[in-house]
Coordinates of C-alpha atoms and ligand atoms in Angstrom, one line a residue:
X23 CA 20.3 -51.4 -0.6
X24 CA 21.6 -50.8 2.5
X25 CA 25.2 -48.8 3.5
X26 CA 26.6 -51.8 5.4
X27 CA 25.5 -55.3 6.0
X28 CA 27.2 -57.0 9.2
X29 CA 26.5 -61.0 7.6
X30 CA 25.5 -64.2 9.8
X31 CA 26.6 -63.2 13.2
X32 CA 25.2 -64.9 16.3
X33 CA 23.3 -62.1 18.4
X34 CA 23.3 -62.6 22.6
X35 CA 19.8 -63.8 22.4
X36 CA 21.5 -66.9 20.1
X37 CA 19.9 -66.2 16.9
X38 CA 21.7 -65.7 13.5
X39 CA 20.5 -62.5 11.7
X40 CA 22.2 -60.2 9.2
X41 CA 21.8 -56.7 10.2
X42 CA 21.2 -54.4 7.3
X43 CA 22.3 -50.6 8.2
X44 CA 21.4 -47.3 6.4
X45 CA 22.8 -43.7 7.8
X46 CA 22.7 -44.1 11.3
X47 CA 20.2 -46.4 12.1
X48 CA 20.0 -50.0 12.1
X49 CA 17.1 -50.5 9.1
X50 CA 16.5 -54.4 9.3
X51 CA 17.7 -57.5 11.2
X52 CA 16.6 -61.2 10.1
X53 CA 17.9 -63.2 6.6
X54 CA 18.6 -60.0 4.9
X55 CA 19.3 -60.9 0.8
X56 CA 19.7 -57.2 -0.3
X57 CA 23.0 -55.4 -1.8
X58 CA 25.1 -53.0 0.4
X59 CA 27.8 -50.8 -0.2
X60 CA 30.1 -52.8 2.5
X61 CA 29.4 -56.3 3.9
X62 CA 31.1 -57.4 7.6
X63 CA 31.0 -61.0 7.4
X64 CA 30.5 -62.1 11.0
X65 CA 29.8 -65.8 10.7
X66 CA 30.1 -68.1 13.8
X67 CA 31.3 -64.0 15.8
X68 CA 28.9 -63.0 18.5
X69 CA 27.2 -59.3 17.7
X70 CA 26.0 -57.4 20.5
X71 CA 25.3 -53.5 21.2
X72 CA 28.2 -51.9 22.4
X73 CA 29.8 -52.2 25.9
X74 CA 28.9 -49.3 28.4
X75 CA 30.7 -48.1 31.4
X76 CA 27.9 -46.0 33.7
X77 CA 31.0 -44.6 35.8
X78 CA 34.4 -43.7 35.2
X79 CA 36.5 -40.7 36.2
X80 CA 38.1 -39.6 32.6
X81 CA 39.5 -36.1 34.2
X82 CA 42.0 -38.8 36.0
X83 CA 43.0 -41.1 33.8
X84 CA 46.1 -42.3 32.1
X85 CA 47.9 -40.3 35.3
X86 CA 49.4 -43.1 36.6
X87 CA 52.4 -42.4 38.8
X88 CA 52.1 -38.5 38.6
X89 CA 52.8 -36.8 40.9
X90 CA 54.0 -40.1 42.2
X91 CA 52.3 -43.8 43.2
X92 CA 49.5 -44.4 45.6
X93 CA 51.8 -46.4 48.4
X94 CA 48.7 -47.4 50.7
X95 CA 46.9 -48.6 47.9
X96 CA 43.6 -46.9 49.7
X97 CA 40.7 -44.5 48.5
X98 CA 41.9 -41.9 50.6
X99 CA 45.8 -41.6 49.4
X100 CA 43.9 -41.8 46.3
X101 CA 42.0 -38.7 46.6
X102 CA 44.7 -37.4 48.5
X103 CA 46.9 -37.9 45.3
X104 CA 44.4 -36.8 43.1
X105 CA 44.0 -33.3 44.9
X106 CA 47.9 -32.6 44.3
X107 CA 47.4 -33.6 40.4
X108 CA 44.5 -31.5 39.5
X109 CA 46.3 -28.3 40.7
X110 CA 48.9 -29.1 38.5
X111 CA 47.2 -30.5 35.2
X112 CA 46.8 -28.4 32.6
X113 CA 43.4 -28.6 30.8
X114 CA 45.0 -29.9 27.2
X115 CA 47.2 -32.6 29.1
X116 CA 43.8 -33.7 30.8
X117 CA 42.4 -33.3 27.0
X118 CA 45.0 -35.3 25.7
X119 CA 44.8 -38.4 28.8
X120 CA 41.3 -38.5 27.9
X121 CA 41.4 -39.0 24.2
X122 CA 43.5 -41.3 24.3
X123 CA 41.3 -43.4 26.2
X124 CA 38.5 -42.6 24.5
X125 CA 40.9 -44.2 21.7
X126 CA 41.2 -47.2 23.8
X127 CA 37.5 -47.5 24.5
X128 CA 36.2 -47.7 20.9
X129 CA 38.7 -50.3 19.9
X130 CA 37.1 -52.3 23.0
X131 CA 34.0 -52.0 21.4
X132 CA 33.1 -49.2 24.4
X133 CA 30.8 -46.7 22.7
X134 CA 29.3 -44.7 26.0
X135 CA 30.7 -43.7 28.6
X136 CA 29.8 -41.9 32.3
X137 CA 32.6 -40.1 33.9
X138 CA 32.2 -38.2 37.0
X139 CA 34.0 -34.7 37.0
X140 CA 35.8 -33.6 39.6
X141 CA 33.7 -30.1 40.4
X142 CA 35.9 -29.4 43.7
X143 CA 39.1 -26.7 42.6
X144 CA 37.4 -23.5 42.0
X145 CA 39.4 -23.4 38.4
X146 CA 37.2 -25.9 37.4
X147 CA 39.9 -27.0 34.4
X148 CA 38.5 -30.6 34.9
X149 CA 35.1 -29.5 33.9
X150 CA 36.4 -27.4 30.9
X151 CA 38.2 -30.5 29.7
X152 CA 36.0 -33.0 29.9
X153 CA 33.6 -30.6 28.1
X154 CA 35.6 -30.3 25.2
X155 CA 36.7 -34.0 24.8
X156 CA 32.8 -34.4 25.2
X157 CA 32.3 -32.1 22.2
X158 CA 35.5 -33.8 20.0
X159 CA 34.3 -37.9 20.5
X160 CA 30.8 -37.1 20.1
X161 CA 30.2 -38.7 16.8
X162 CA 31.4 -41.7 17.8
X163 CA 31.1 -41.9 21.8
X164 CA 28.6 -40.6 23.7
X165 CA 29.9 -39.1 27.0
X166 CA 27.5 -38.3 30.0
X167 CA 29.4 -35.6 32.1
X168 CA 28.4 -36.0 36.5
X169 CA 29.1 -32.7 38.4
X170 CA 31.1 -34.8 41.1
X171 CA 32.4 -32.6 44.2
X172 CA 35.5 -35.1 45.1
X173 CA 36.0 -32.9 48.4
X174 CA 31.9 -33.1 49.4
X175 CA 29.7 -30.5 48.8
X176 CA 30.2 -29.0 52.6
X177 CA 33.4 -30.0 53.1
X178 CA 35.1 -26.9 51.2
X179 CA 34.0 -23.3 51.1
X180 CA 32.9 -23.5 47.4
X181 CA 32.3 -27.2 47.0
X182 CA 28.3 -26.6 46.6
X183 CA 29.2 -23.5 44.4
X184 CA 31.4 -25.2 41.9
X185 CA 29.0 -27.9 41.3
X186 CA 26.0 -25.7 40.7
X187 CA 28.6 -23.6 38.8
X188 CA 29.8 -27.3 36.6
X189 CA 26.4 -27.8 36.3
X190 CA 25.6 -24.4 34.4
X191 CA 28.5 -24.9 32.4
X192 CA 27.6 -28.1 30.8
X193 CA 27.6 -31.5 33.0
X194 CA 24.7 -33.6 32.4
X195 CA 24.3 -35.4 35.7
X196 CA 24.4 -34.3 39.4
X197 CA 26.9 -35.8 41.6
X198 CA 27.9 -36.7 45.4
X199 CA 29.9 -38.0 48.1
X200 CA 27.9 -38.4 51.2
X201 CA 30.6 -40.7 52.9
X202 CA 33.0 -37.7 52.6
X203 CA 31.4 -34.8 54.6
X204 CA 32.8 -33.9 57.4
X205 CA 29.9 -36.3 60.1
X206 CA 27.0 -38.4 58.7
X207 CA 24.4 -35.8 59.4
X208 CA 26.3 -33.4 56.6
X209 CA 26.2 -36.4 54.3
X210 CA 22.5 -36.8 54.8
X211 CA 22.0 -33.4 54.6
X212 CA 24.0 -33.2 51.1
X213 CA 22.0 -36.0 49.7
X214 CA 18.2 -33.9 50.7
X215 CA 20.4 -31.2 49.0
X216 CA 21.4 -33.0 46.0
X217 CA 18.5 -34.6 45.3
X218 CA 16.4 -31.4 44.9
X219 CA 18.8 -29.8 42.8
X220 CA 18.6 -33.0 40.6
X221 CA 15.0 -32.5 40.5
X222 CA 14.7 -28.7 39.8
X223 CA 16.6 -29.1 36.8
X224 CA 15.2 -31.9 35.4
X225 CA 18.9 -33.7 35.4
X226 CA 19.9 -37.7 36.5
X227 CA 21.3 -38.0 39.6
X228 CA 24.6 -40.4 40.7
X229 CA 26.3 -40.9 44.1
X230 CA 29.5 -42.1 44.9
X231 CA 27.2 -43.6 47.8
X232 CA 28.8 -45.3 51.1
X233 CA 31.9 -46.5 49.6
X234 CA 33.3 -47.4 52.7
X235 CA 33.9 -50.4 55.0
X236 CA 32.0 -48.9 58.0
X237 CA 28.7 -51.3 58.3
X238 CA 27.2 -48.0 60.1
X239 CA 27.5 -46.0 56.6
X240 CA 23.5 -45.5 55.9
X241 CA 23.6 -43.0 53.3
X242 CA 22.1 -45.5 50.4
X243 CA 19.5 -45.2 52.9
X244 CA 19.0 -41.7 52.7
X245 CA 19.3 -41.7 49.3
X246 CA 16.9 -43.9 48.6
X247 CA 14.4 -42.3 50.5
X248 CA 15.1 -39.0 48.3
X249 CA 14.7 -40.8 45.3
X250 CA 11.0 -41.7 46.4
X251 CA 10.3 -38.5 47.9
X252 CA 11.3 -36.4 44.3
X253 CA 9.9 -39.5 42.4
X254 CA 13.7 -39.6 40.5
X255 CA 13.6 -43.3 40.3
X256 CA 15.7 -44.8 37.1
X257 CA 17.3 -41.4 37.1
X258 CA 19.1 -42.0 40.2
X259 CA 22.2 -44.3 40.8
X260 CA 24.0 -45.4 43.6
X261 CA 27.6 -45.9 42.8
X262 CA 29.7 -48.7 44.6
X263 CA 27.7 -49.2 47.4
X264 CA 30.2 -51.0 49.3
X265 CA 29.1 -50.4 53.0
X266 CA 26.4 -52.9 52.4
X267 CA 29.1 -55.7 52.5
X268 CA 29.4 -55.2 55.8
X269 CA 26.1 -54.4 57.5
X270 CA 24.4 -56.3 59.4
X271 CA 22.3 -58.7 57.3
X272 CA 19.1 -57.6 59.5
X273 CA 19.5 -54.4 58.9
X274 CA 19.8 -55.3 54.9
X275 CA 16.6 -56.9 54.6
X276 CA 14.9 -53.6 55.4
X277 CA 17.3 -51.5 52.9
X278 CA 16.9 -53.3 50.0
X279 CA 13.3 -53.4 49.9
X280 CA 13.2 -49.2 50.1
X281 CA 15.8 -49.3 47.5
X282 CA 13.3 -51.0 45.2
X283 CA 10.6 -48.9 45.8
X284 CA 12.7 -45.9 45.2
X285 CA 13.2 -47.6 41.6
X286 CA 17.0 -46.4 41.3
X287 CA 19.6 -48.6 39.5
X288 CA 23.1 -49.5 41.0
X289 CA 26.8 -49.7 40.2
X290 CA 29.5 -51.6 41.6
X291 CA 32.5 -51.1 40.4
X292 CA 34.7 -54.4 40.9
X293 CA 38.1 -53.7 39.9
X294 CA 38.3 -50.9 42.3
X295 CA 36.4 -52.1 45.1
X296 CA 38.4 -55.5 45.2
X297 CA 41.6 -53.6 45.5
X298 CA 40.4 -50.4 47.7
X299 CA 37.8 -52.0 50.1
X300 CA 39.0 -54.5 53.3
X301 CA 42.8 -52.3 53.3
X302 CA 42.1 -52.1 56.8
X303 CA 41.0 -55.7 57.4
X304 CA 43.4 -58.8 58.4
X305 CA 41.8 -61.7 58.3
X306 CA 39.2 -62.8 57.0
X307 CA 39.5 -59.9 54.6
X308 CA 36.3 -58.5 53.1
X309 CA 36.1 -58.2 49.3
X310 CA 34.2 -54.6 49.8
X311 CA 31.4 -55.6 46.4
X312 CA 27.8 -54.7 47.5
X313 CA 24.7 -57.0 47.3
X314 CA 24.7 -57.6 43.6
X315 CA 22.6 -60.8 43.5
X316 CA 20.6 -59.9 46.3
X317 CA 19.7 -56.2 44.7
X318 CA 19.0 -57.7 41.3
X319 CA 16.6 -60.3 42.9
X320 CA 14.4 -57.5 44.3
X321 CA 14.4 -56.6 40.6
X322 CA 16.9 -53.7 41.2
X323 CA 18.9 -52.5 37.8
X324 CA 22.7 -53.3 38.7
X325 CA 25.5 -52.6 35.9
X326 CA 28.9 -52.8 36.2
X327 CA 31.1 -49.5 36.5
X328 CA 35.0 -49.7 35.2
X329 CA 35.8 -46.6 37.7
X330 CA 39.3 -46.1 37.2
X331 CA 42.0 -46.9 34.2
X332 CA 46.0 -46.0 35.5
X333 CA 45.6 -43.3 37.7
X334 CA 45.3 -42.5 41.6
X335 CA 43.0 -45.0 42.8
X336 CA 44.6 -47.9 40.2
X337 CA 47.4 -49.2 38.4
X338 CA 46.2 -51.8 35.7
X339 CA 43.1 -51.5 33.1
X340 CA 42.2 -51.5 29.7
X341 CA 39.1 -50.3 29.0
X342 CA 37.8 -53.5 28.4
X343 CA 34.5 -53.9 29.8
X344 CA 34.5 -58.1 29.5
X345 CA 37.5 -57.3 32.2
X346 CA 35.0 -55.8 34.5
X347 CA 32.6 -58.7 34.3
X348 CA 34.8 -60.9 34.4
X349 CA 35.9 -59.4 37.6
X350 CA 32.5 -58.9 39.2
X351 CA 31.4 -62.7 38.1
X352 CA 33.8 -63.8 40.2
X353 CA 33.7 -61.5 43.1
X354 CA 30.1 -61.7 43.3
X355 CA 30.3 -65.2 42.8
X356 CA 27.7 -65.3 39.8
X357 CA 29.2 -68.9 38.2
X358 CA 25.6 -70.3 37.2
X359 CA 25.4 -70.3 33.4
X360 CA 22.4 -67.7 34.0
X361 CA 24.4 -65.6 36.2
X362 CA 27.1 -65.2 33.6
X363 CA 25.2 -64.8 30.6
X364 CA 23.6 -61.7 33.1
X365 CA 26.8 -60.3 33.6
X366 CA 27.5 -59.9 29.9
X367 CA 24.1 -57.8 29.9
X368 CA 25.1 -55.6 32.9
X369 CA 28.1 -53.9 30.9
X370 CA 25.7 -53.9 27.4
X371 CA 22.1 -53.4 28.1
X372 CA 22.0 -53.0 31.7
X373 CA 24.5 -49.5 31.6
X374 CA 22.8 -48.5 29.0
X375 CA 19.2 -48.4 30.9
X376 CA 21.1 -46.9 34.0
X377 CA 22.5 -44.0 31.7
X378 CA 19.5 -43.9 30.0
X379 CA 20.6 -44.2 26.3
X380 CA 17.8 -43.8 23.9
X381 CA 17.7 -45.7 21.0
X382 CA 20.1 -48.3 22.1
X383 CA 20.3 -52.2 21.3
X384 CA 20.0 -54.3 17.6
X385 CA 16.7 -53.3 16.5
X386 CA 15.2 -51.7 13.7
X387 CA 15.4 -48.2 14.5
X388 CA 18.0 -48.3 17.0
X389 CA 21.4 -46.2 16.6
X390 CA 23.8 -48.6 14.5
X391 CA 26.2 -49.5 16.8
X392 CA 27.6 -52.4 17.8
X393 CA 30.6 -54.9 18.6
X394 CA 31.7 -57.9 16.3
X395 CA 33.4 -60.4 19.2
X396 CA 35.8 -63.3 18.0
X397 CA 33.4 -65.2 20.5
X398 CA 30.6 -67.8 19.7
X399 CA 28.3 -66.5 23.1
X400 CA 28.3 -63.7 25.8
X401 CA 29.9 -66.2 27.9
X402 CA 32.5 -67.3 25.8
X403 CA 32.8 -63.8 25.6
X404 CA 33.4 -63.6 29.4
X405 CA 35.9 -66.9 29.6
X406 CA 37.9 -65.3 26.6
X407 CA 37.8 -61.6 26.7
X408 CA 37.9 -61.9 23.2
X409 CA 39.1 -59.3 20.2
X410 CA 36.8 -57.1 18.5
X411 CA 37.0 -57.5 15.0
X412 CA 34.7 -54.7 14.3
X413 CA 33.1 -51.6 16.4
X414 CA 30.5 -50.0 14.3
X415 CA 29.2 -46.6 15.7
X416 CA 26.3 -44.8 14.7
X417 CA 26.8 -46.6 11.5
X418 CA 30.0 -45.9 10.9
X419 CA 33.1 -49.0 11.0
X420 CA 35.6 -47.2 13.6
X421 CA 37.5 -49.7 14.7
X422 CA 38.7 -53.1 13.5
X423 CA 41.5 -56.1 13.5
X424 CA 42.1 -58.9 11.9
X425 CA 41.1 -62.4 13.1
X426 CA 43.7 -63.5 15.4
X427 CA 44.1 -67.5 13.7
X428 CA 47.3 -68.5 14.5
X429 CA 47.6 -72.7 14.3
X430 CA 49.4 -75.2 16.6
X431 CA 51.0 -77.7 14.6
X432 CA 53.1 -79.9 17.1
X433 CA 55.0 -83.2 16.6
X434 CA 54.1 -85.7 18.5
X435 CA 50.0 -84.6 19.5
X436 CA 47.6 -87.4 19.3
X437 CA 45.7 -87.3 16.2
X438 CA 41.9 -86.2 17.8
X439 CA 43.8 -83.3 19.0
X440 CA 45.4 -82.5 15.6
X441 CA 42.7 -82.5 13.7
X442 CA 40.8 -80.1 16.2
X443 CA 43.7 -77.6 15.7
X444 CA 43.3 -78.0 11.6
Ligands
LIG517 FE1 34.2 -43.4 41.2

């Protein structure tokens, strides 16, 4: 007997399986015959583990417009925007943004989520915030919380402070901004700086790394280099990585070879870096997405980050994870059937590794959760950016909708046509 029975779906792998749920934990996947208390028919729907977003910045979201629109359109009116808001946010409207994302993100089928904290005002109201959404969604989405000094860590008197001060206070993950300090030597220096403090306590370690246009922006360098030197590996990302669009391809095939060895993962975020990257550029007019096939064929871990939903740095979004995919596919140019079924496992299992979930994927054993797609494969998926007809999480239905099956029946169609539509 199991507490819920999600019936005949079509996994990402291809097979058909019923998965059999009891509790929290997915008990058995294959041709399952037993009774359960609730039965999900998902026949001819793809099932997958639940989408993942390894970077986002809930503290800002849902602001869109306040204090007022980001004219320039670039990273630093964003920030520049940004710095006005937080002064002026209270920490229950910053609750009540972020909820109502988090709302948005389990109807997507998002169950896990890493959003970088703005650690910078010495208030902190961010960090309480985001503590206590953590606390609220926790039995249905897991939040990772990154101590993130927006400012830099040198840049203001108590940016270093505040983070070790975040960090004591809750956040899971140590931050950084290397491309911010005031000259490249204090961004090298903050990333020697960061990475110890990462390794003292024990904690992951993410960078908003070189995400910039200047080809001369080496701090992914650097970084790597302190992943080795602590031995961090998987525990470290590098966020956006943009710079290496623009260096010199030389140059790149001696950087990507010490980001292997280092063993850390990286996230490009394409929605944003399509829009904020090249703003300085006329033409040609560079698309500002690092080296994603080129990383991942050195065997380096690459998800894809969402970043930013209606606030400083961007006006559209959905929380949709398929949206970010969909942009990166294309960005990155990754249109062999391969490439795009690859795509669809950067935002499920790929984030998920880079975040370090435990117990994650549609195995016996692993948390319940998972995403019913009105989709027959991950790259249907992709094409379609289909609805979820059921988000399960941590074996609990939390979301669902009803199949969208609305019928053409036009005058006139030839009658092979017709008969596909019936
Ligand atoms: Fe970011």
């Amino acid at each position: 007997m199991f507490d819920l029975l999600v019936k005949g779906g079509t996994l990402p792998d291809g097979t058909v399986a019923d998965i059999g749920i009891r509790g929290d934990r997915i008990a058995a996947v294959g041709k399952l015959e037993a009774e359960a208390a609730r039965v999900i028919d998902a026949t001819g729907d793809l099932v997958s583990p639940p989408f993942v977003d390894p970077h986002f910045h809930m503290d800002a979201t849902l602001s869109y417009g306040l204090p007022r629109v980001n004219a320039s359109g670039t990273l630093l009116e964003g920030i520049a925007l940004w710095g006005e808001l937080r002064e002026i946010a209270t920490v229950e409207e910053m609750v009540e943004r972020a909820l109502r994302y988090c709302d948005w993100a389990v109807s997507m089928g998002l169950l896990a989520i890493r959003t970088h904290v703005d650690t910078t005002p010495d208030h902190l109201r961010g960090v309480e915030a985001m503590l206590e959404v953590k606390r609220r969604v926790a039995p249905y989405l897991d939040l990772q919380l990154v101590a993130f000094p927006q400012d830099g860590l040198y840049r203001t008197k108590t940016g270093r402070q505040n983070l070790l001060r975040a960090l004591d206070m809750g956040c899971d993950v140590v931050g950084g901004i290397p491309h911010f300090e005031r000259t490249m030597e204090e961004g090298a220096e903050s990333l020697r700086d960061l990475a110890r403090i990462a390794a003292e306590r024990g904690l992951m370690w993410d960078v908003h790394c070189d995400e910039t246009d200047d080809p001369m922006s080496r701090h992914v360098e650097t970084m790597a280099r302190e992943v080795t030197r602590h031995g961090l590996g998987g525990r470290a990302a590098g966020s956006h990585l943009t710079s290496m669009h623009s260096m010199d391809n030389y140059y790149v095939s001696k950087l990507l070879p010490l980001i292997a060895e280092s063993g850390m993962t990286a996230i490009p975020n394409p929605l944003i870096n399509i829009t904020l990257q090249g703003r300085h550029d006329s033409y040609p007019k560079r698309r500002g997405l690092t080296r994603v096939k080129e990383m991942q064929a050195l065997g380096i871990p690459v998800g894809w980050g969402q970043d930013c939903v209606l606030d400083p740095w961007y006006s559209l979004g959905t929380a949709d994870m398929l949206d970010v995919a969909f942009m990166g596919l294309h960005v990155a140019q990754m249109t062999h059937p391969l490439e795009m079924a690859r795509c669809f496992t950067m935002v499920t299992e790929t984030n998920a590794q880079i975040m370090g979930l435990p117990d994650y994927g549609l195995h016996p054993g692993c948390l319940a959760s998972l995403v019913v797609l009105d989709a027959g494969t991950p790259v249907e998926a992709l094409r379609l950016r289909p609805d979820r007809l059921a988000v399960v999480s941590k074996g609990r239905l939390v979301a669902s909708r009803q199949r969208n099956d609305a019928r053409m029946r036009l005058a006139g169609r030839p009658e092979t046509l017709r008969r596909r539509l019936n």
